[in-house]
XYZ file of C-alpha atoms in Angstrom:
88
model
C -44.057 54.959 0.699
C -43.420 51.601 -0.761
C -41.655 50.715 2.116
C -43.764 51.507 4.655
C -44.595 47.843 5.739
C -40.955 47.611 6.525
C -40.497 50.694 8.340
C -43.572 49.442 10.558
C -41.912 46.545 11.708
C -38.431 48.406 11.902
C -40.380 50.706 14.643
C -41.495 47.891 16.597
C -38.018 46.118 16.456
C -36.829 49.901 17.893
C -39.304 49.818 20.746
C -38.525 46.534 21.833
C -34.827 47.582 22.045
C -35.923 50.672 24.105
C -35.340 53.386 21.168
C -38.973 54.982 21.840
C -38.011 58.354 20.147
C -36.557 57.065 16.968
C -39.651 54.629 16.751
C -42.224 57.564 17.245
C -40.437 59.398 14.462
C -40.704 56.251 12.152
C -44.124 55.913 13.010
C -44.923 59.346 12.471
C -43.536 58.879 8.817
C -46.113 55.877 8.421
C -48.966 57.493 9.869
C -48.742 60.473 7.308
C -48.510 57.729 4.214
C -52.235 57.765 3.711
C -51.655 54.767 1.182
C -50.628 52.296 3.808
C -53.343 49.838 4.418
C -52.507 48.808 8.143
C -52.535 52.565 9.629
C -54.354 50.738 12.837
C -51.164 48.759 13.615
C -48.988 51.579 13.185
C -51.013 53.604 15.659
C -51.120 50.695 17.842
C -47.057 51.004 17.669
C -47.217 54.362 18.351
C -49.606 53.956 21.369
C -47.396 51.271 22.856
C -44.222 53.222 22.363
C -45.661 55.967 24.629
C -47.031 53.097 26.922
C -43.636 51.884 27.484
C -42.307 55.360 28.370
C -45.177 55.455 31.032
C -46.929 58.364 28.923
C -50.011 56.821 29.518
C -52.418 59.858 28.382
C -50.256 60.492 25.178
C -50.938 56.694 24.291
C -54.330 56.710 24.426
C -55.448 58.687 21.777
C -53.342 56.619 19.486
C -54.895 53.553 20.787
C -58.424 54.775 20.652
C -57.772 55.691 16.518
C -56.239 52.364 16.147
C -59.188 50.260 17.504
C -61.773 52.421 15.292
C -60.060 51.227 12.572
C -59.563 47.700 13.313
C -61.785 46.357 15.963
C -60.258 42.879 15.820
C -57.087 43.863 17.555
C -57.149 42.434 21.128
C -53.215 43.378 21.748
C -54.604 47.314 21.194
C -57.485 46.881 23.799
C -55.479 45.050 26.455
C -52.954 47.814 25.871
C -55.761 50.866 25.934
C -57.350 49.344 29.027
C -53.783 49.299 30.740
C -53.260 52.915 30.108
C -56.697 53.528 31.534
C -55.636 51.583 34.528
C -52.531 53.351 34.856
C -54.230 56.795 35.125
C -56.467 55.818 37.627
């Protein structure tokens, strides 16, 4: 748990290089760490991983939860809107 921030950064890097499944495994571990103070970012990254794979319906709940935890995440709002757009 003490390396959760690093794990979150690593997961984001995995997303950027297209290793979505590995990123989701890392993010699942992070989301279970209730002591981690930046859950909103981890949830946003999980939504991004699903979004990049075209799994918009799966991405939406993660993005919604991220927004509920931190309403100041402009990029998460953008990703949420784009997910909704892709579904319609």
